[in-house]
C-alpha angles and dihedrals in degrees: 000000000000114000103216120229112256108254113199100200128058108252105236089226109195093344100068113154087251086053085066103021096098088056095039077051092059123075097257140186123202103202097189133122105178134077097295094058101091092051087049088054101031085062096037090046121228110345128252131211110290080244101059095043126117092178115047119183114185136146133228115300092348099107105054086271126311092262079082087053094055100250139108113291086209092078118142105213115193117229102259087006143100151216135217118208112194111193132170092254097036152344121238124201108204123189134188088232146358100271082051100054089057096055084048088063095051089047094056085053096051093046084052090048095053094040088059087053104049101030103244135133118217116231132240104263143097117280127184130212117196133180117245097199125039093212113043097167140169121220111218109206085190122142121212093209109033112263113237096225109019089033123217098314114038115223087356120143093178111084117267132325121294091213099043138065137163095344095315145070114276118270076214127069109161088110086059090052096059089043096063089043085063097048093047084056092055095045091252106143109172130053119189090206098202139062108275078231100073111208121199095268087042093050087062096067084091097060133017086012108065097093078078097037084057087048092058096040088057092052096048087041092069090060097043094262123134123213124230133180134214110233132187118241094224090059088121087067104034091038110028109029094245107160078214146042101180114140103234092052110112082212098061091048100053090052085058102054091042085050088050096047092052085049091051090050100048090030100024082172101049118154099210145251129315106200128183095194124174087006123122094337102319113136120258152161092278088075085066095045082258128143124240085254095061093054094052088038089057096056086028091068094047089049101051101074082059096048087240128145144241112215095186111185119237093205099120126143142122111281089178098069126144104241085217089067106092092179105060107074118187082214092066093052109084094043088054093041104053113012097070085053087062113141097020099089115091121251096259087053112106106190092217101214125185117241079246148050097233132023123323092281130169093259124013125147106250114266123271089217092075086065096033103072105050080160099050120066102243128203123208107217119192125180115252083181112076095223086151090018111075098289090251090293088096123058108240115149103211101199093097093057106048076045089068094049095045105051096028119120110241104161091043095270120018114068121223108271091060078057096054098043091104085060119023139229127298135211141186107221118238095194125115126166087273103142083243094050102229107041096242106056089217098051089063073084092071087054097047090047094048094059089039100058089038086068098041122007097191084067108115105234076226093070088040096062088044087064093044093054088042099053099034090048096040122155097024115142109266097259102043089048085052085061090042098052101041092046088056099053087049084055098044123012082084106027093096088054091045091039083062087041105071094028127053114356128224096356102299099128148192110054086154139148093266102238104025110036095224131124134003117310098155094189090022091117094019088102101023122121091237093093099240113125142160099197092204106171133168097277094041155312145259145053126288105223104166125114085233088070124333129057103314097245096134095055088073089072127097115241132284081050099041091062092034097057085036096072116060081213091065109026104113113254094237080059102031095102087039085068116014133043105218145170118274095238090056111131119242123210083263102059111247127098126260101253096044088044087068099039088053097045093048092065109035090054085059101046086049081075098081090071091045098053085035093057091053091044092053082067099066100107088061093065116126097018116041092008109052103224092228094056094045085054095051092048091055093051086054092049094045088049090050093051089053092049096041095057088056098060097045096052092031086053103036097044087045090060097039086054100044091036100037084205110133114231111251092232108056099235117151113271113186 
């Protein structure tokens, strides 16, 4: 394990001052009277007359209409969205709302940023920005109290919460401040502040905590971000001395509305409630003999007179299960348990799904939930935090990935972020109080992308890097920003792609350290009782999934995938051990066999290294101007810890399946 050297200054991420410098530089007039106004200003600088301005940022009817601002009154604004009118004498940035406005303004300066890196000029003209999704919100898995076994932030690699400390919610919020400038850079416009497992002082935050509640929501507000708790479902007992918390008591209904009332007059703009609820021991309506329909509906139903939300998680599965039992699939759980429930959520109910059936892991096939329930809004959620990825020690640029799941075609042609419009898109912050933000300064790229593709899913994770490089090295001279630039995209357009290559093979997941998730444990989960296997034997691996002869999982799918994961011919190799058990010598599409597909990609993911390691090192000149030097030292501690872990799983997976299989392996290399 690396020990990373102490930085005494927050790294700016993507919002440096030379992000933002070209427009500060520009006459400007901030034509905003909500919440967002000061951030607007405090970025522009001090206003000018309409009339002197070369930058106008105004929202919607807000201005005494945009014929005063010089442009065409005929402008179609997108609700939550933008446009940018370029003109010979200004640019105006008009938004449908405040909050809007504001992300206009970021937008302009990322469209600046990445003009001065690729040496283009944008034309006059009116350009719109919609969002693509109506909910693009981050999950925070914080503590208040330190938890004794998960720590402050669950599942975080990045230092302590930005919003906690000692047992409370910081006096000090200026970190939260900057954070929500960030997000409203990247489109992100909700934040759920507290751990979906809602722990006794969390659980707190409802009730005598909303004073600081309160205290957080003013300070997001000002950046168009609304704020959004995790509750337990069994709040009515731990909180209200209910000796019940069973949804079709009066009594328990009635707790709930008086609970939401004291939230909208402490929070009038809260967003709603996030609940884990009958998942790895967190209380639930199954406890009652309720559906999970029942339990949203309740707080569904309290919600609704103040316009707020249920994200209710559809991560449910039995995490008590005997390892001998082949039949019961933790893949198959979420599917049984809610898509027979489609069309009995109300309408202000989003079934939150991850992108996969298990657990975040490196390669999963995307969920079938997210095509089962056409009645039911639907939320796709992804992990930010690389809790399976490389826990932001390893470089793997996850924007590829959520890519494919976005844009990928589960009922046979829309993809899924057509599915999930009606709910929005979901992600697990990766951000501690680490002066970089998110422990690894590379890894700052995954939370940029996620908002980005949140916003718009067609973008390529390519152009994405490209803004982030644009906008976090802003202000470089031309031809150090090119190295930089080029050096980057040889260090992460494929990191997600080696990351996979020297971990779990072929989609089987999950031959991780139990606990925490670090680290290489090829038969760690094999005999647990949380239902992830990998059943390698000495004749072959995987899970047979298919409804022939295996679990039936694949069955969930609508057609063509049904039929294509079905048959072990046409299932794709990154996905062959996810659905079928077969022999090692089995030939891939490739060409190679199983087995000496994972000795050779072992291998060859780690030798892939050297140009990793070689591109940063390229930069080396830059240290100390275009490069910070704290930031390049913490990058080289990240890559030297990679390298270490890397080697691990190589030699701990290749060695595991030398020794079950007996099979050599065809290219000499050493196996232990």
């Amino acid at each position: 394990m690396t020990t990373d050297t102490a930085v005494a200054t927050v790294h700016p991420a993507w919002l440096p001052d030379a992000a933002l410098a070209p427009l500060r530089a520009l006459p400007s007039a901030v034509l905003l009277s909500g919440p967002c106004a000061a951030a607007a200003r405090a970025d522009l600088g001090p206003d000018v007359p309409v009339a002197d301005a070369d930058l106008v940022v105004a929202a919607a009817g807000g201005a005494g209409g945009v014929a005063d601002l010089g442009v065409d009154g005929g402008l179609d604004i997108p609700a939550g969205g933008h446009v940018l009118v370029r003109t010979p004498d200004r640019t105006v940035v008009l938004g449908a709302d405040d909050a809007s406005a504001l992300r206009g303004l970021y937008a302009l300066a990322r469209e600046t940023a990445v003009a001065a890196l690729t040496g283009s000029t944008p034309a006059p003209g009116v350009t719109t920005h919609a969002p693509e999704q109506p909910l693009r919100m981050l999950d925070h898995w914080d503590n208040v109290a330190v938890h004794p076994v998960m720590g402050q932030v669950e599942r975080g690699y990045s230092g302590g919460s930005i919003f906690y400390a000692d047992g409370e919610v910081r006096t000090d919020l200026t970190r939260v401040a900057a954070y929500a400038r960030l997000l409203a850079a990247t489109g992100v416009e909700a934040v759920a502040i507290n751990n979906v497992n809602v722990h006794a002082r969390e659980a707190r935050l409802l009730t005598d905590g909303l004073p600081d509640v309160a205290r957080i929501a003013d300070v997001l507000r000002g950046y168009g971000i609304r704020t959004f708790l995790s509750v337990s479902f069994a709040s009515p007992r731990l909180l209200g001395g209910l000796p019940t918390a069973d949804p079709a008591d009066p009594d328990v209904a009635a707790w709930w509305a008086a609970a939401v009332d004291r939230v909208y007059a402490a929070v009038p703009d809260f967003g709603g409630f996030v609940v884990k609820a009958d998942s790895e021991g967190q209380p639930g309506p199954f406890a009652y003999g309720r559906s999970h329909a029942d339990g949203a509906n309740l707080l569904a139903g309290a919600l609704r007179p103040h316009g707020g939300t249920v994200l209710w998680r559809a991560f449910v599965y039995d995490h008590r299960q005997d390892w001998r039992d082949r039949r019961t699939d933790r893949a198959r759980a979420a599917h049984d348990h809610f898509a027979p429930l489609d069309g009995e959520f109300a309408e202000n109910v989003v079934l939150q799904v991850k992108h996969g059936p298990m657990d975040f892991q490196v390669r999963e096939p995307v969920s079938p939930v997210l095509a089962a329930m056409p009645r039911t809004r639907v939320a796709v959620e992804v992990q930010i935090t690389q809790e399976y990825t490389g826990q932001q020690r390893h470089l793997c640029y996850l924007a590829p990935s959520w890519s494919s799941v976005l844009r990928f075609p589960l009922d046979g042609t829309r993809p899924v972020a057509s599915l999930v419009a009606r709910g929005g898109v979901v992600g697990v912050s990766s951000v501690g109080d680490d002066p970089f933000w998110t422990g690894h300064p590379l890894a700052q790229a995954n939370l940029y992308a996620f908002g980005r593709l949140a916003w718009d899913s067609t973008l390529s994770p390519a152009d994405v890097l490209d803004e982030w490089i644009a906008l976090t090295f802003a202000g470089a001279p031309s031809a150090a920003l090119a190295r930089v630039r080029a050096a980057l995209h040889t260090m992460m357009d494929g990191s997600w792609a080696r990351y996979e290559g020297y971990t779990a093979p072929l989609g089987v997941g999950f031959m991780v350290t139990p606990g925490t998730h670090g680290g290489p444990s090829v038969d760690g989960y094999e005999y647990s009782p949380w239902g992830t296997y990998h059943f390698a034997d000495r004749d072959g691996i995987g899970v047979d999934r298919t409804v022939a002869t295996g679990t039936g999982y694949a069955g969930q799918y609508p057609e063509p995938w049904a039929s294509v994961y079905e048959d072990v011919a046409t299932c794709p190799d990154e996905l062959l051990l996810f659905f079928h058990h077969v022999p090692y010598g089995h030939v891939l599409a490739s060409g190679t066999t199983v087995v000496q597909h994972i000795y050779d990609s072992r291998a060859d993911a780690v030798a892939a290294l050297d140009g990793v390691e070689a591109a940063w090192e390229s930069l080396a000149d830059l240290v100390g101007t275009v490069v910070p030097a704290d930031l390049d030292t913490r990058v080289r501690e990240r890559l030297a810890e990679q390298r270490r872990s890397a080697v691990e799983w190589r030699d701990q997976v290749r060695t595991y399946f030398w020794r079950k299989s007996g099979v050599v392996d065809a290219s000499g290399r050493e196996v232990f």
